[in-house]
Amino acid sequence: DTAVSQTPKYLVTQMGNDKSIKCEQNLGHDTMYWYKQDSKKFLKIMFSYNNKELIINETVPNRFSPKSPDKAHLNLHINSLELGDSAVYFCASSQIPVGRARGEQYFGPGTRLTVT
Amino acid sequence: SQQGEEDPQALSIQEGENATMNCSYKTSINNLQWYRQNSGRGLVHLILIRSNEREKHSGRLRVTLDTSKKSSSLLITASRAADTASYFCATRLRDSNYQLIWGAGTKLIIKP
């Protein structure tokens, strides 16, 4: 069973288009994340939701809008795509580190976005 | 924001040798975690060490934590070709339930 899944795996699109990436986790976690990994493998947090509530919103262009319809899903919509948006986008989830939970994160396989 | 720095940036060793990677951080932490990323895949959690622990083992992995120096090391013993991957450290700051602060990663290549 896939724990954290993302679709699509690859996304090639032209500048100016609008696209969405979907993420689902079946781990029962409360918290979900979106990361951007650039060509140098640098991993940057973009957003985090806890129980559908936005809790981390790093300095990201407002062309990026996350949406969490329920705590198992966190989608990422990108408007007016630019060349610099080309990267691999990872979704992740974790349980809040209280009690026995340690807060390690579980990652999806990534979505490679190429903007031409 | 980036807290962790890892060194070396890249490491190439022969199969069977031990590989050591280091991670330094800047502020007080609750725990430190190591992840592996195989080429074209998502990150996979390897091991977590709490701030009050000094050493942790898991199979061929050994992690140490020195909070006085704000540094950690990951040792992989008897390396295998399948260990070829990028390795990232991530710190959970004190009083933070949600965010991990990530290092830039060490690219490890195991030569057969």
mmCIF file of C-alpha atoms in Angstrom:
data_model
loop_
_atom_site.group_PDB
_atom_site.id
_atom_site.type_symbol
_atom_site.label_atom_id
_atom_site.label_comp_id
_atom_site.label_asym_id
_atom_site.label_seq_id
_atom_site.Cartn_x
_atom_site.Cartn_y
_atom_site.Cartn_z
ATOM 1 C CA ASP A 1 0.000 0.000 0.000
ATOM 2 C CA THR A 2 1.312 3.406 -0.967
ATOM 3 C CA ALA A 3 1.648 5.617 2.095
ATOM 4 C CA VAL A 4 2.015 9.021 0.421
ATOM 5 C CA SER A 5 1.066 9.290 -3.226
ATOM 6 C CA GLN A 6 1.352 12.165 -5.663
ATOM 7 C CA THR A 7 -0.012 12.712 -9.133
ATOM 8 C CA PRO A 8 1.200 13.307 -11.685
ATOM 9 C CA LYS A 9 4.765 11.974 -11.485
ATOM 10 C CA TYR A 10 5.860 14.101 -14.423
ATOM 11 C CA LEU A 11 4.399 17.376 -15.618
ATOM 12 C CA VAL A 12 5.634 19.247 -18.668
ATOM 13 C CA THR A 13 3.884 22.494 -19.467
ATOM 14 C CA GLN A 14 4.401 25.882 -21.025
ATOM 15 C CA MET A 15 4.967 29.207 -19.328
ATOM 16 C CA GLY A 16 1.801 30.962 -18.322
ATOM 17 C CA ASN A 17 -0.254 27.805 -17.826
ATOM 18 C CA ASP A 18 -2.005 26.821 -14.596
ATOM 19 C CA LYS A 19 -1.455 23.348 -13.179
ATOM 20 C CA SER A 20 -2.248 21.294 -10.088
ATOM 21 C CA ILE A 21 -0.455 18.524 -8.246
ATOM 22 C CA LYS A 22 -2.408 16.216 -5.961
ATOM 23 C CA CYS A 23 -1.229 14.474 -2.815
ATOM 24 C CA GLU A 24 -2.880 11.874 -0.634
ATOM 25 C CA GLN A 25 -1.672 10.045 2.470
ATOM 26 C CA ASN A 26 -3.239 6.950 4.016
ATOM 27 C CA LEU A 27 -1.182 7.008 7.204
ATOM 28 C CA GLY A 28 -3.750 8.840 9.298
ATOM 29 C CA HIS A 29 -1.297 11.695 9.869
ATOM 30 C CA ASP A 30 -2.444 15.126 10.973
ATOM 31 C CA THR A 31 0.170 17.189 9.174
ATOM 32 C CA MET A 32 1.066 17.456 5.499
ATOM 33 C CA TYR A 33 3.762 19.429 3.672
ATOM 34 C CA TRP A 34 4.821 20.646 0.279
ATOM 35 C CA TYR A 35 8.523 20.912 -0.507
ATOM 36 C CA LYS A 36 10.369 22.163 -3.556
ATOM 37 C CA GLN A 37 13.676 20.517 -4.463
ATOM 38 C CA ASP A 38 15.795 22.362 -6.985
ATOM 39 C CA SER A 39 18.439 21.011 -9.347
ATOM 40 C CA LYS A 40 21.075 21.227 -6.602
ATOM 41 C CA LYS A 41 18.939 18.966 -4.376
ATOM 42 C CA PHE A 42 18.251 21.802 -1.964
ATOM 43 C CA LEU A 43 14.979 20.980 -0.147
ATOM 44 C CA LYS A 44 12.804 23.983 0.666
ATOM 45 C CA ILE A 45 9.590 23.907 2.692
ATOM 46 C CA MET A 46 6.733 25.717 1.009
ATOM 47 C CA PHE A 47 3.597 24.996 3.022
ATOM 48 C CA SER A 48 2.355 22.876 5.863
ATOM 49 C CA TYR A 49 -1.198 22.043 6.923
ATOM 50 C CA ASN A 50 -2.318 20.527 10.176
ATOM 51 C CA ASN A 51 -5.850 19.148 10.169
ATOM 52 C CA LYS A 52 -6.722 21.279 7.124
ATOM 53 C CA GLU A 53 -5.352 24.433 8.747
ATOM 54 C CA LEU A 54 -2.413 26.295 7.182
ATOM 55 C CA ILE A 55 0.413 26.474 9.726
ATOM 56 C CA ILE A 56 3.543 27.093 7.661
ATOM 57 C CA ASN A 57 3.550 29.465 4.739
ATOM 58 C CA GLU A 58 7.099 30.246 3.713
ATOM 59 C CA THR A 59 8.050 33.004 1.315
ATOM 60 C CA VAL A 60 6.481 31.553 -1.775
ATOM 61 C CA PRO A 61 4.955 33.523 -4.666
ATOM 62 C CA ASN A 62 1.205 33.829 -4.295
ATOM 63 C CA ARG A 63 0.892 32.040 -7.612
ATOM 64 C CA PHE A 64 1.219 28.926 -5.463
ATOM 65 C CA SER A 65 -1.930 28.042 -3.548
ATOM 66 C CA PRO A 66 -2.299 24.938 -1.418
ATOM 67 C CA LYS A 67 -5.682 23.425 -0.699
ATOM 68 C CA SER A 68 -6.520 20.788 1.877
ATOM 69 C CA PRO A 69 -10.051 19.410 1.449
ATOM 70 C CA ASP A 70 -9.478 16.972 4.323
ATOM 71 C CA LYS A 71 -6.536 15.955 6.438
ATOM 72 C CA ALA A 72 -5.590 13.119 4.075
ATOM 73 C CA HIS A 73 -5.225 15.390 1.043
ATOM 74 C CA LEU A 74 -3.090 18.414 0.258
ATOM 75 C CA ASN A 75 -3.113 19.710 -3.281
ATOM 76 C CA LEU A 76 -0.913 22.372 -4.821
ATOM 77 C CA HIS A 77 -2.192 24.700 -7.512
ATOM 78 C CA ILE A 78 0.215 26.876 -9.459
ATOM 79 C CA ASN A 79 -0.957 29.795 -11.575
ATOM 80 C CA SER A 80 0.921 31.483 -14.416
ATOM 81 C CA LEU A 81 3.824 29.031 -14.406
ATOM 82 C CA GLU A 82 7.326 30.442 -14.875
ATOM 83 C CA LEU A 83 10.591 28.858 -15.998
ATOM 84 C CA GLY A 84 11.940 29.107 -12.444
ATOM 85 C CA ASP A 85 9.149 26.906 -11.170
ATOM 86 C CA SER A 86 10.823 23.908 -12.794
ATOM 87 C CA ALA A 87 11.802 21.575 -9.966
ATOM 88 C CA VAL A 88 10.728 18.424 -8.192
ATOM 89 C CA TYR A 89 7.861 18.957 -5.762
ATOM 90 C CA PHE A 90 7.484 16.596 -2.843
ATOM 91 C CA CYS A 91 4.514 16.056 -0.623
ATOM 92 C CA ALA A 92 5.123 14.670 2.867
ATOM 93 C CA SER A 93 3.146 13.865 5.981
ATOM 94 C CA SER A 94 3.882 13.351 9.649
ATOM 95 C CA GLN A 95 2.228 12.852 12.983
ATOM 96 C CA ILE A 96 2.592 15.608 15.556
ATOM 97 C CA PRO A 97 5.501 14.591 17.837
ATOM 98 C CA VAL A 98 3.624 14.161 21.094
ATOM 99 C CA GLY A 99 3.448 11.032 23.161
ATOM 100 C CA ARG A 100 5.113 8.156 21.351
ATOM 101 C CA ALA A 101 4.978 9.872 17.967
ATOM 102 C CA ARG A 102 8.381 11.156 16.938
ATOM 103 C CA GLY A 103 7.445 13.391 14.053
ATOM 104 C CA GLU A 104 9.441 11.801 11.276
ATOM 105 C CA GLN A 105 8.181 12.690 7.827
ATOM 106 C CA TYR A 106 7.014 10.339 5.103
ATOM 107 C CA PHE A 107 7.546 11.508 1.550
ATOM 108 C CA GLY A 108 5.727 10.938 -1.686
ATOM 109 C CA PRO A 109 7.653 9.955 -4.839
ATOM 110 C CA GLY A 110 7.776 13.516 -6.130
ATOM 111 C CA THR A 111 6.397 15.366 -9.139
ATOM 112 C CA ARG A 112 8.962 16.552 -11.660
ATOM 113 C CA LEU A 113 7.653 19.810 -13.110
ATOM 114 C CA THR A 114 9.256 21.146 -16.269
ATOM 115 C CA VAL A 115 8.171 24.530 -17.536
ATOM 116 C CA THR A 116 9.163 25.308 -21.121
ATOM 117 C CA SER B 1 15.426 28.771 6.444
ATOM 118 C CA GLN B 2 18.392 26.469 6.284
ATOM 119 C CA GLN B 3 19.924 25.380 9.542
ATOM 120 C CA GLY B 4 21.876 22.245 8.754
ATOM 121 C CA GLU B 5 25.080 22.101 6.858
ATOM 122 C CA GLU B 6 26.435 18.792 5.767
ATOM 123 C CA ASP B 7 29.869 17.733 4.787
ATOM 124 C CA PRO B 8 31.213 16.470 2.645
ATOM 125 C CA GLN B 9 28.954 17.572 -0.192
ATOM 126 C CA ALA B 10 29.970 14.435 -2.060
ATOM 127 C CA LEU B 11 31.708 11.224 -1.030
ATOM 128 C CA SER B 12 32.894 8.360 -3.217
ATOM 129 C CA ILE B 13 34.202 5.153 -1.621
ATOM 130 C CA GLN B 14 34.762 1.499 -2.463
ATOM 131 C CA GLU B 15 32.162 -1.091 -1.612
ATOM 132 C CA GLY B 16 32.857 -2.566 1.792
ATOM 133 C CA GLU B 17 34.396 0.597 3.217
ATOM 134 C CA ASN B 18 32.749 2.720 5.877
ATOM 135 C CA ALA B 19 31.141 6.048 4.979
ATOM 136 C CA THR B 20 30.901 8.958 7.401
ATOM 137 C CA MET B 21 28.812 12.059 6.844
ATOM 138 C CA ASN B 22 28.548 15.048 9.143
ATOM 139 C CA CYS B 23 25.833 17.554 9.888
ATOM 140 C CA SER B 24 26.116 20.811 11.814
ATOM 141 C CA TYR B 25 23.276 23.016 12.997
ATOM 142 C CA LYS B 26 22.875 26.391 14.649
ATOM 143 C CA THR B 27 20.119 26.461 17.263
ATOM 144 C CA SER B 28 18.833 24.189 20.017
ATOM 145 C CA ILE B 29 17.011 21.134 18.804
ATOM 146 C CA ASN B 30 14.487 18.612 20.019
ATOM 147 C CA ASN B 31 15.773 15.872 17.746
ATOM 148 C CA LEU B 32 17.845 15.294 14.639
ATOM 149 C CA GLN B 33 16.852 12.958 11.827
ATOM 150 C CA TRP B 34 18.664 11.402 8.899
ATOM 151 C CA TYR B 35 16.991 10.641 5.584
ATOM 152 C CA ARG B 36 18.112 8.893 2.407
ATOM 153 C CA GLN B 37 17.079 9.868 -1.110
ATOM 154 C CA ASN B 38 17.725 7.483 -3.965
ATOM 155 C CA SER B 39 17.964 9.027 -7.401
ATOM 156 C CA GLY B 40 14.549 10.075 -8.684
ATOM 157 C CA ARG B 41 12.746 9.066 -5.494
ATOM 158 C CA GLY B 42 11.302 10.624 -2.369
ATOM 159 C CA LEU B 43 13.184 10.854 0.915
ATOM 160 C CA VAL B 44 13.066 7.936 3.309
ATOM 161 C CA HIS B 45 13.484 8.309 7.056
ATOM 162 C CA LEU B 46 16.474 6.342 8.387
ATOM 163 C CA ILE B 47 17.020 7.165 12.025
ATOM 164 C CA LEU B 48 16.097 9.749 14.668
ATOM 165 C CA ILE B 49 18.200 10.776 17.636
ATOM 166 C CA ARG B 50 16.791 12.887 20.457
ATOM 167 C CA SER B 51 18.689 15.797 21.978
ATOM 168 C CA ASN B 52 19.292 13.851 25.201
ATOM 169 C CA GLU B 53 20.808 10.886 23.338
ATOM 170 C CA ARG B 54 24.430 10.619 22.240
ATOM 171 C CA GLU B 55 24.439 7.564 20.003
ATOM 172 C CA LYS B 56 21.921 5.441 18.140
ATOM 173 C CA HIS B 57 22.279 2.295 16.055
ATOM 174 C CA SER B 58 20.105 0.763 13.390
ATOM 175 C CA GLY B 59 21.552 -2.152 11.448
ATOM 176 C CA ARG B 60 24.652 -0.859 9.645
ATOM 177 C CA LEU B 61 23.854 2.734 10.599
ATOM 178 C CA ARG B 62 25.345 4.533 13.558
ATOM 179 C CA VAL B 63 24.398 8.093 14.422
ATOM 180 C CA THR B 64 26.094 10.268 17.014
ATOM 181 C CA LEU B 65 24.978 13.621 18.363
ATOM 182 C CA ASP B 66 27.144 16.198 20.112
ATOM 183 C CA THR B 67 24.882 19.001 21.310
ATOM 184 C CA SER B 68 27.814 20.995 22.701
ATOM 185 C CA LYS B 69 29.274 21.198 19.194
ATOM 186 C CA LYS B 70 25.852 21.248 17.516
ATOM 187 C CA SER B 71 26.854 18.444 15.225
ATOM 188 C CA SER B 72 25.882 14.919 14.251
ATOM 189 C CA SER B 73 27.494 12.197 12.207
ATOM 190 C CA LEU B 74 26.059 9.292 10.246
ATOM 191 C CA LEU B 75 28.286 6.256 9.819
ATOM 192 C CA ILE B 76 27.375 3.530 7.334
ATOM 193 C CA THR B 77 29.497 0.446 7.896
ATOM 194 C CA ALA B 78 30.399 -2.161 5.275
ATOM 195 C CA SER B 79 28.919 -0.073 2.484
ATOM 196 C CA ARG B 80 27.052 -1.647 -0.420
ATOM 197 C CA ALA B 81 26.292 -0.438 -3.923
ATOM 198 C CA ALA B 82 22.650 -0.034 -2.851
ATOM 199 C CA ASP B 83 23.738 2.610 -0.322
ATOM 200 C CA THR B 84 24.457 4.976 -3.225
ATOM 201 C CA ALA B 85 22.113 7.880 -2.555
ATOM 202 C CA SER B 86 21.931 11.390 -1.134
ATOM 203 C CA TYR B 87 21.726 11.643 2.636
ATOM 204 C CA PHE B 88 20.051 14.557 4.414
ATOM 205 C CA CYS B 89 19.993 15.593 8.027
ATOM 206 C CA ALA B 90 16.994 17.457 9.400
ATOM 207 C CA THR B 91 16.535 19.064 12.802
ATOM 208 C CA ARG B 92 13.366 19.589 14.747
ATOM 209 C CA LEU B 93 13.741 22.754 16.759
ATOM 210 C CA ARG B 94 12.652 22.959 20.325
ATOM 211 C CA ASP B 95 9.060 24.217 20.591
ATOM 212 C CA SER B 96 8.328 23.285 16.998
ATOM 213 C CA ASN B 97 5.777 20.565 16.395
ATOM 214 C CA TYR B 98 5.647 20.899 12.674
ATOM 215 C CA GLN B 99 8.747 22.014 10.867
ATOM 216 C CA LEU B 100 12.004 20.260 10.087
ATOM 217 C CA ILE B 101 15.019 22.322 9.094
ATOM 218 C CA TRP B 102 16.970 20.576 6.344
ATOM 219 C CA GLY B 103 20.618 20.325 5.426
ATOM 220 C CA ALA B 104 21.847 20.469 1.851
ATOM 221 C CA GLY B 105 22.673 16.773 1.703
ATOM 222 C CA THR B 106 25.691 14.573 1.052
ATOM 223 C CA LYS B 107 25.827 12.644 -2.204
ATOM 224 C CA LEU B 108 27.319 9.208 -1.498
ATOM 225 C CA ILE B 109 28.601 7.005 -4.306
ATOM 226 C CA ILE B 110 29.641 3.434 -3.581
ATOM 227 C CA LYS B 111 31.938 2.021 -6.242
ATOM 228 C CA PRO B 112 31.659 -1.735 -6.843
#
